[in-house]
Amino acid sequence: MGMEEMRFDASADELGVWLAEADELLQLLDEDVVRLEQEGGVPELLQEIFRAAHTLKGSSASIGHRRMAELTHLMESLLDLLRKGRRQVETAIIDVLLECLDALRVLRQEVAESRRSDFDLSPLISRLQQVIEVSPASETVDGAASVCPGTTAKDEAAAFQAEGKEVFHVAADVDRGSLMPAVRGMQLLVELGEVGQVIWSRPTSAQIENEDVGNHFEVVIASWEGKARLESILAGIPELVSWKITPYFPPEAFPAVGEASTPVPLVDERREDQGPQKVGLKEDRRVVNLGPGARGKSPEEMLRLPGRKLSTTVRIDVARLDNLMNLVGELVIDRTRLNQLTSQLGEKYGDSNLLEDLAQVSLHLERITNELQNEVMKSRLLPMENVFSRFPRLVRDLAQKAGKQVNLVIEGQETELDRSVIEEIGDPLVHLLRNAVDHGIETVEARLAAGKPEVGTVRLGARHEENQIVITVEDDGRGIDPQKVKSAAVEKGLISRESADRLGERECLDLIFLAGLSTAQKVSEVSGRGVGMDVVRTNIERLNGSISLDTALGRGTKFTIRLPLTLAIVQALLVSVSGQIFALPVLSVTEILPIRVSEVKMVNQRPAVQLRGEVLPLLHLDEALGMSGDGQPARVRKYAVCVRYGGRPVGLVVDGLVGEQEIVIKPLNSLFADAVGVSGVTILGDGRVAPIVDAASLVKAYTEERLSLGLASA
Amino acid sequence: MAKVLIADDAAFMRLRCAKLLRENGHEVIEAEDGAQAVRLFQEANPDAVLLDITMPNMDGLTALKEIRRLNPGARVAMVTAMGQKAMVLDAIKSGAKDFVVKPFEADRVLAAVKKLVG
């Protein structure tokens, strides 16, 4: 085949760098061109693509890869048209750009292998040229930019000429790859100004200051030096790729040709053809204005040009949001520390103006941090609709299979929830809805016999309650019979009859959350068996949430799920146990009772106290976490922090209450990952580390131990 | 070749730039801030000056004006980071002849020096 060897102007090492850079740029271009198709001609995106193509052009030219330089040059021209809004992003252009990228990979491979490929570039080149050529020339689009030296300039020019000075029209183009074309334009004005008087310029110096420039600059200058001097000045300005200096004649000398709107050609070749005299146009007040706006369009107006789609939303990588949330978390910790330091300083140094200032700054920082935290949190929120939207279909199918008539009512689907929670909450809700249709709602006959409407109703609702999300799944079905749950548990060997007999009604209902229990009379196809409520509970507790149920025989069942708004920052109760501070998510706390140690009685071999006539089982946090005492004399008064476990309260006994504050959850490292009863740690305002108590798992371990004790004693 | 004064407070950038210029046959004088640059400019009378914009003691813009006051024909290019366009515009108005954007390419620096002295 025609695989002839190719040589490039670079050492092997340098080629390695060249290849790595090319790969990086091609990768970037791949991603960006696809984004371009999706997002439209966002200026920053176009600029990035243009830069990448420009860099490729430069580097391929520098090693002497002519075909690659030619292709990238044409790409650059096309991208420049897009960048300037002279072409709109459309499928045909995306196609040709993608094709260019494929071709560039082939050309890159030529460098890697030092072999010329058989690849024929010419069809692509001519397509590119076509796309570029059908684009309207710049002047017609920048209609209002058809400004030329007008009457004022004309009069001035005539005056200077009368003084014997030469007047020149200078047109110069700055390299399109220039990082700061405005700087070159300014340099042109400044350096020409050193040898003459600038009468007119386009863009104006004000526009240049505002960087409202393209790559083309025109100046009319009256100079006491000759054309040669101007030439040498232009030659000394970096990045000027072409320029033309012509004597400028006032319009009278060369009567205008064409209409006032006839654009001044901006492209060098055309200017060559038509000569400078056509610069003189009919008077037009509008174009005489040399102030800002002489070029017609403000940046705002440019943004409104058709096709410049500037979306008001951006897509953000979730990882970036997570990172942002982490950083805000750090800030929250520092905010708390700063508050503590401020109050400590206040105690130590009393009244001082400096302290007052510090307190104010601290207060302001706190407010800002809170707002920032809220905003970041909000940016991660998605409406529940994302989950809820698939449920009508699900419930319909379930009902059909079960031969029941069910109406699903959804409320509060606009309620917003952290996306990480949204992702996790779907499965538990599917379980609950299945249960409601399969086990809750009766058959049509049974409903009619019970005097209920034949169509059952399942209500799914979501709402905000302070800093929580409350999701409810409610059916108007047969309700759950605690006795049936209890006997099912005994039947399945999950609990002994003896311990079952000791359970109250609510405790019986809580058995529903045990693994391996299904209350359906017959195994149904859709809900399967055994899997269900225990999985639901586990999933929800993993989200730092809780689930409880209320039921009334013959009237229906309602599950209530409470979830934190976010997983990263929670409101926590700080408690002390044996001299160590622990954090308890407030969400899991139902109430706090001061207790006297002397009140504690043993019930079923477990400590408990009386609470409103009922037995409140107690769990000593220090024992549960395997801590030894702090050597302090035994306390007479302690606190029972009540947490709910599947609806039943358990009191966690702690030595003292420290306070309530927002904490940032830091996951445990792998060394402590399986520590029972601790779900993470947080850093307190004074820098101390406080473990976060996982009340659910502690109480679960306690309950299961108790149940297995019951089973063992059977 | 040329005698070039480079002023940059960032040691690594200064080192790389100096190395590059020396390898290409230029004589290099190094300054760590604007004030030192002005002093060395007077002492050594270099052919070209590369001035970093952001420097302690005396920033690049002030040093530029000082140097141009001492010698209106001084050939100075600014070394700048992206996003300092307004300062580069100011520098050009104050007589800087060129600018090099950091992180710079070797070719660009050499071309700038060549253009300055040429």
CSV table of C-alpha atoms in Angstrom, one decimal, chain A residues 179-180 182-184 186-187 190-191 194 208-209 211 235-239, chain B residues 68 80-82 84-86 88-89 92-93 96-99 101 108 115:
chain,number,residue,atom,x,y,z
A,179,LEU,CA,-5.3,35.8,23.6
A,180,MET,CA,-5.9,39.5,23.9
A,182,ALA,CA,-7.9,44.2,22.4
A,183,VAL,CA,-4.4,44.7,23.8
A,184,ARG,CA,-3.0,44.7,20.3
A,186,MET,CA,-4.8,49.4,22.0
A,187,GLN,CA,-1.1,49.0,21.2
A,190,VAL,CA,-1.0,54.0,21.4
A,191,GLU,CA,2.0,53.5,19.1
A,194,GLU,CA,3.2,58.5,19.2
A,208,ILE,CA,-11.1,48.4,22.9
A,209,GLU,CA,-11.0,49.2,26.7
A,211,GLU,CA,-12.7,44.5,24.9
A,235,ALA,CA,5.9,45.6,12.0
A,236,GLY,CA,6.9,46.0,15.6
A,237,ILE,CA,3.5,45.1,17.0
A,238,PRO,CA,3.4,41.4,17.9
A,239,GLU,CA,0.6,39.3,16.5
B,68,ARG,CA,9.9,54.1,30.9
B,80,THR,CA,0.8,38.1,32.9
B,81,ALA,CA,-1.7,35.4,33.9
B,82,MET,CA,-4.9,34.9,32.1
B,84,GLN,CA,-5.3,40.3,33.8
B,85,LYS,CA,-6.4,41.8,30.5
B,86,ALA,CA,-7.3,45.2,32.0
B,88,VAL,CA,-2.2,44.5,30.2
B,89,LEU,CA,-4.3,47.2,28.5
B,92,ILE,CA,0.3,48.9,26.8
B,93,LYS,CA,-1.0,52.4,27.3
B,96,ALA,CA,4.8,48.1,27.1
B,97,LYS,CA,5.5,46.6,23.8
B,98,ASP,CA,4.2,43.1,24.3
B,99,PHE,CA,2.9,40.6,26.7
B,101,VAL,CA,0.7,34.9,29.1
B,108,ARG,CA,6.4,32.7,22.7
B,115,LYS,CA,10.6,41.3,18.7
